[in-house]
PDB file of C-alpha atoms in Angstrom:
ATOM      1  CA  MET R  22     134.047 105.663 115.586  1.00  0.00           C
ATOM      2  CA  ARG R  23     131.243 107.750 114.514  1.00  0.00           C
ATOM      3  CA  ASN R  24     131.679 106.917 110.750  1.00  0.00           C
ATOM      4  CA  ILE R  25     131.450 103.209 111.776  1.00  0.00           C
ATOM      5  CA  VAL R  26     128.102 103.815 113.464  1.00  0.00           C
ATOM      6  CA  LYS R  27     126.650 106.097 110.647  1.00  0.00           C
ATOM      7  CA  SER R  28     128.006 103.045 108.258  1.00  0.00           C
ATOM      8  CA  ALA R  29     126.037 100.508 110.298  1.00  0.00           C
ATOM      9  CA  PHE R  30     123.044 102.302 110.751  1.00  0.00           C
ATOM     10  CA  VAL R  31     122.616 102.818 106.963  1.00  0.00           C
ATOM     11  CA  ARG R  32     123.400  98.925 106.149  1.00  0.00           C
ATOM     12  CA  ALA R  33     120.666  98.225 109.065  1.00  0.00           C
ATOM     13  CA  CYS R  34     118.111 100.412 107.149  1.00  0.00           C
ATOM     14  CA  VAL R  35     119.327  99.294 103.598  1.00  0.00           C
ATOM     15  CA  THR R  36     119.002  95.492 104.964  1.00  0.00           C
ATOM     16  CA  PHE R  37     115.505  96.181 106.874  1.00  0.00           C
ATOM     17  CA  THR R  38     114.027  98.025 103.494  1.00  0.00           C
ATOM     18  CA  VAL R  39     114.954  94.994 101.201  1.00  0.00           C
ATOM     19  CA  ALA R  40     113.888  92.584 103.679  1.00  0.00           C
ATOM     20  CA  MET R  41     110.609  94.233 103.955  1.00  0.00           C
ATOM     21  CA  ALA R  42     110.236  94.409 100.329  1.00  0.00           C
ATOM     22  CA  LEU R  43     110.822  90.588  99.768  1.00  0.00           C
ATOM     23  CA  TRP R  44     108.793  89.533 102.749  1.00  0.00           C
ATOM     24  CA  CYS R  45     105.764  91.829 101.627  1.00  0.00           C
ATOM     25  CA  THR R  46     106.238  90.284  98.324  1.00  0.00           C
ATOM     26  CA  ALA R  47     106.295  86.875  99.609  1.00  0.00           C
ATOM     27  CA  GLY R  48     103.026  87.774 101.859  1.00  0.00           C
ATOM     28  CA  LEU R  49     101.468  88.990  98.569  1.00  0.00           C
ATOM     29  CA  VAL R  50     102.367  85.845  96.747  1.00  0.00           C
ATOM     30  CA  PHE R  51     101.187  83.265  99.473  1.00  0.00           C
ATOM     31  CA  ALA R  52      98.180  85.543 101.295  1.00  0.00           C
ATOM     32  CA  GLY R  53      97.177  88.019  98.692  1.00  0.00           C
ATOM     33  CA  PRO R  54      96.566  91.536  99.115  1.00  0.00           C
ATOM     34  CA  VAL R  55      95.666  91.849 102.836  1.00  0.00           C
ATOM     35  CA  GLU R  56      95.528  94.922 104.575  1.00  0.00           C
ATOM     36  CA  GLY R  57      98.953  95.009 106.529  1.00  0.00           C
ATOM     37  CA  ILE R  58     100.860  94.024 103.715  1.00  0.00           C
ATOM     38  CA  VAL R  59      99.324  96.658 101.198  1.00  0.00           C
ATOM     39  CA  ILE R  60      99.934  99.463 103.885  1.00  0.00           C
ATOM     40  CA  THR R  61     103.326  98.498 104.528  1.00  0.00           C
ATOM     41  CA  LEU R  62     104.101  98.399 100.884  1.00  0.00           C
ATOM     42  CA  SER R  63     102.489 101.619  99.890  1.00  0.00           C
ATOM     43  CA  LEU R  64     104.459 102.934 102.989  1.00  0.00           C
ATOM     44  CA  LEU R  65     107.678 101.697 101.212  1.00  0.00           C
ATOM     45  CA  ALA R  66     106.526 103.185  97.839  1.00  0.00           C
ATOM     46  CA  ALA R  67     105.912 106.587  99.169  1.00  0.00           C
ATOM     47  CA  ALA R  68     109.559 106.410 101.043  1.00  0.00           C
ATOM     48  CA  LEU R  69     111.258 105.636  97.960  1.00  0.00           C
ATOM     49  CA  ALA R  70     109.217 107.892  95.836  1.00  0.00           C
ATOM     50  CA  LEU R  71     110.067 110.646  98.486  1.00  0.00           C
ATOM     51  CA  CYS R  72     113.688 109.667  98.257  1.00  0.00           C
ATOM     52  CA  ALA R  73     113.706 109.853  94.465  1.00  0.00           C
ATOM     53  CA  LEU R  74     111.555 113.185  94.648  1.00  0.00           C
ATOM     54  CA  GLN R  75     114.568 114.623  97.255  1.00  0.00           C
ATOM     55  CA  ALA R  76     117.260 113.643  95.117  1.00  0.00           C
ATOM     56  CA  PHE R  77     115.680 115.622  92.216  1.00  0.00           C
ATOM     57  CA  TRP R  78     114.656 118.730  93.886  1.00  0.00           C
ATOM     58  CA  PHE R  79     118.062 118.716  96.300  1.00  0.00           C
ATOM     59  CA  THR R  80     121.045 117.705  93.793  1.00  0.00           C
ATOM     60  CA  GLU R  81     122.186 119.105  90.671  1.00  0.00           C
ATOM     61  CA  VAL R  82     121.576 116.022  88.808  1.00  0.00           C
ATOM     62  CA  ALA R  83     118.427 117.522  86.822  1.00  0.00           C
ATOM     63  CA  LEU R  84     118.222 121.141  88.411  1.00  0.00           C
ATOM     64  CA  THR R  85     121.183 123.613  88.373  1.00  0.00           C
ATOM     65  CA  ARG R  86     119.620 127.100  88.973  1.00  0.00           C
ATOM     66  CA  PRO R  87     116.484 127.055  91.219  1.00  0.00           C
ATOM     67  CA  SER R  88     116.935 128.969  94.516  1.00  0.00           C
ATOM     68  CA  TYR R  89     116.558 126.587  97.544  1.00  0.00           C
ATOM     69  CA  PRO R  90     112.883 128.632  98.215  1.00  0.00           C
ATOM     70  CA  ALA R  91     112.300 126.961  94.801  1.00  0.00           C
ATOM     71  CA  ARG R  92     113.651 123.788  95.403  1.00  0.00           C
ATOM     72  CA  ILE R  93     111.595 123.338  98.496  1.00  0.00           C
ATOM     73  CA  THR R  94     108.562 124.442  97.187  1.00  0.00           C
ATOM     74  CA  GLY R  95     108.737 122.066  94.112  1.00  0.00           C
ATOM     75  CA  PHE R  96     109.324 119.065  96.495  1.00  0.00           C
ATOM     76  CA  GLY R  97     106.216 119.992  98.310  1.00  0.00           C
ATOM     77  CA  LEU R  98     104.108 120.481  95.143  1.00  0.00           C
ATOM     78  CA  THR R  99     105.146 117.047  93.829  1.00  0.00           C
ATOM     79  CA  GLY R 100     105.675 115.186  97.118  1.00  0.00           C
ATOM     80  CA  LEU R 101     102.012 115.631  98.336  1.00  0.00           C
ATOM     81  CA  PRO R 102     100.333 113.893  95.159  1.00  0.00           C
ATOM     82  CA  VAL R 103     102.954 111.344  95.642  1.00  0.00           C
ATOM     83  CA  LEU R 104     101.734 110.591  99.179  1.00  0.00           C
ATOM     84  CA  VAL R 105      98.196 111.027  98.406  1.00  0.00           C
ATOM     85  CA  LEU R 106      98.251 108.365  95.631  1.00  0.00           C
ATOM     86  CA  CYS R 107     100.215 106.190  97.995  1.00  0.00           C
ATOM     87  CA  ALA R 108      97.636 106.498 100.772  1.00  0.00           C
ATOM     88  CA  ALA R 109      94.754 105.903  98.417  1.00  0.00           C
ATOM     89  CA  LEU R 110      96.122 102.782  96.737  1.00  0.00           C
ATOM     90  CA  GLY R 111      97.577 101.843 100.375  1.00  0.00           C
ATOM     91  CA  GLY R 112      94.241 102.327 102.141  1.00  0.00           C
ATOM     92  CA  TRP R 113      95.703 104.217 104.679  1.00  0.00           C
ATOM     93  CA  PHE R 114      92.044 105.626 105.632  1.00  0.00           C
ATOM     94  CA  PRO R 115      88.584 105.470 103.775  1.00  0.00           C
ATOM     95  CA  LEU R 116      88.548 107.035 100.342  1.00  0.00           C
ATOM     96  CA  ASP R 117      85.201 108.666 101.190  1.00  0.00           C
ATOM     97  CA  ASN R 118      86.485 110.374 104.677  1.00  0.00           C
ATOM     98  CA  ILE R 119      86.853 113.570 103.583  1.00  0.00           C
ATOM     99  CA  GLY R 120      88.240 114.613 107.266  1.00  0.00           C
ATOM    100  CA  ALA R 121      90.770 112.044 106.983  1.00  0.00           C
ATOM    101  CA  TRP R 122      92.049 113.631 103.526  1.00  0.00           C
ATOM    102  CA  VAL R 123      91.974 117.298 104.908  1.00  0.00           C
ATOM    103  CA  SER R 124      93.739 116.414 108.104  1.00  0.00           C
ATOM    104  CA  PHE R 125      96.088 114.092 106.101  1.00  0.00           C
ATOM    105  CA  VAL R 126      97.135 117.084 103.594  1.00  0.00           C
ATOM    106  CA  ALA R 127      96.906 119.819 106.907  1.00  0.00           C
ATOM    107  CA  ILE R 128      99.716 117.567 108.789  1.00  0.00           C
ATOM    108  CA  TYR R 129     101.725 117.377 105.301  1.00  0.00           C
ATOM    109  CA  LEU R 130     101.667 120.890 104.828  1.00  0.00           C
ATOM    110  CA  VAL R 131     102.380 121.901 108.924  1.00  0.00           C
ATOM    111  CA  THR R 132     105.152 118.958 108.805  1.00  0.00           C
ATOM    112  CA  LEU R 133     106.425 120.425 105.720  1.00  0.00           C
ATOM    113  CA  ALA R 134     106.689 124.168 107.165  1.00  0.00           C
ATOM    114  CA  ALA R 135     108.004 123.000 110.440  1.00  0.00           C
ATOM    115  CA  ILE R 136     110.869 120.980 108.814  1.00  0.00           C
ATOM    116  CA  THR R 137     111.678 123.512 106.550  1.00  0.00           C
ATOM    117  CA  ALA R 138     111.844 126.132 109.018  1.00  0.00           C
ATOM    118  CA  GLY R 139     113.572 124.209 111.654  1.00  0.00           C
ATOM    119  CA  TYR R 140     116.685 123.203 108.747  1.00  0.00           C
ATOM    120  CA  THR R 141     116.297 127.157 108.188  1.00  0.00           C
ATOM    121  CA  ILE R 142     116.911 128.350 111.319  1.00  0.00           C
ATOM    122  CA  TYR R 143     120.292 125.797 111.830  1.00  0.00           C
ATOM    123  CA  TYR R 144     121.582 125.886 108.462  1.00  0.00           C
ATOM    124  CA  ARG R 145     121.534 129.812 109.110  1.00  0.00           C
ATOM    125  CA  ARG R 146     123.425 129.352 112.460  1.00  0.00           C
ATOM    126  CA  THR R 147     125.830 126.972 110.724  1.00  0.00           C
ATOM    127  CA  ALA R 148     126.648 127.835 107.027  1.00  0.00           C
ATOM    128  CA  GLY R 149     124.741 131.340 106.073  1.00  0.00           C
ATOM    129  CA  SER R 150     122.059 131.156 103.674  1.00  0.00           C
ATOM    130  CA  PHE R 151     121.350 128.358 101.247  1.00  0.00           C
ATOM    131  CA  ASP R 152     121.787 130.401  98.204  1.00  0.00           C
ATOM    132  CA  ALA R 153     125.040 131.285  99.143  1.00  0.00           C
ATOM    133  CA  ALA R 154     126.165 128.239  99.892  1.00  0.00           C
ATOM    134  CA  LEU R 155     124.907 126.903  96.607  1.00  0.00           C
ATOM    135  CA  ALA R 156     127.027 129.827  94.941  1.00  0.00           C
ATOM    136  CA  ARG R 157     130.656 128.827  96.740  1.00  0.00           C
ATOM    137  CA  TYR R 158     129.786 125.184  95.713  1.00  0.00           C
ATOM    138  CA  ARG R 159     129.187 126.249  92.187  1.00  0.00           C
ATOM    139  CA  GLU R 160     132.201 128.539  91.928  1.00  0.00           C
ATOM    140  CA  GLY R 161     134.078 125.385  93.327  1.00  0.00           C
ATOM    141  CA  ARG R 162     133.127 123.225  90.904  1.00  0.00           C
ATOM    142  CA  LYS R 163     134.288 125.429  87.855  1.00  0.00           C
ATOM    143  CA  GLU R 164     137.966 125.376  89.236  1.00  0.00           C
TER     144      GLU R 164
END
């Protein structure tokens, strides 16, 4: 039952994302770059870019050796510029409002730190250290 619910949820997310991309693209064609459409497309671009960065930094497709802290640092350092670019292009807030940009960066850093700390605590309680789990995984792949 749990797999059915999870699969249905994933399908719903994919369907929603594709539908939003299509409807926003149609909106651009017929209504032009209206604020809501531009913001929605920039949020979609940010989500897709962060998913790509997550796949890059947290799988062994491109990187095989970095420790978990190095992976988080890499993701954090590359994710922020992607979000800043999406925010600037999408008009999430005025470009000349320095306070908004400082708050945006601070919220990003605090959120990244909180999620990292929470996941680290959870993971250590359930599986031990990330590096030990990665070493076990690599050993299993060699056999």
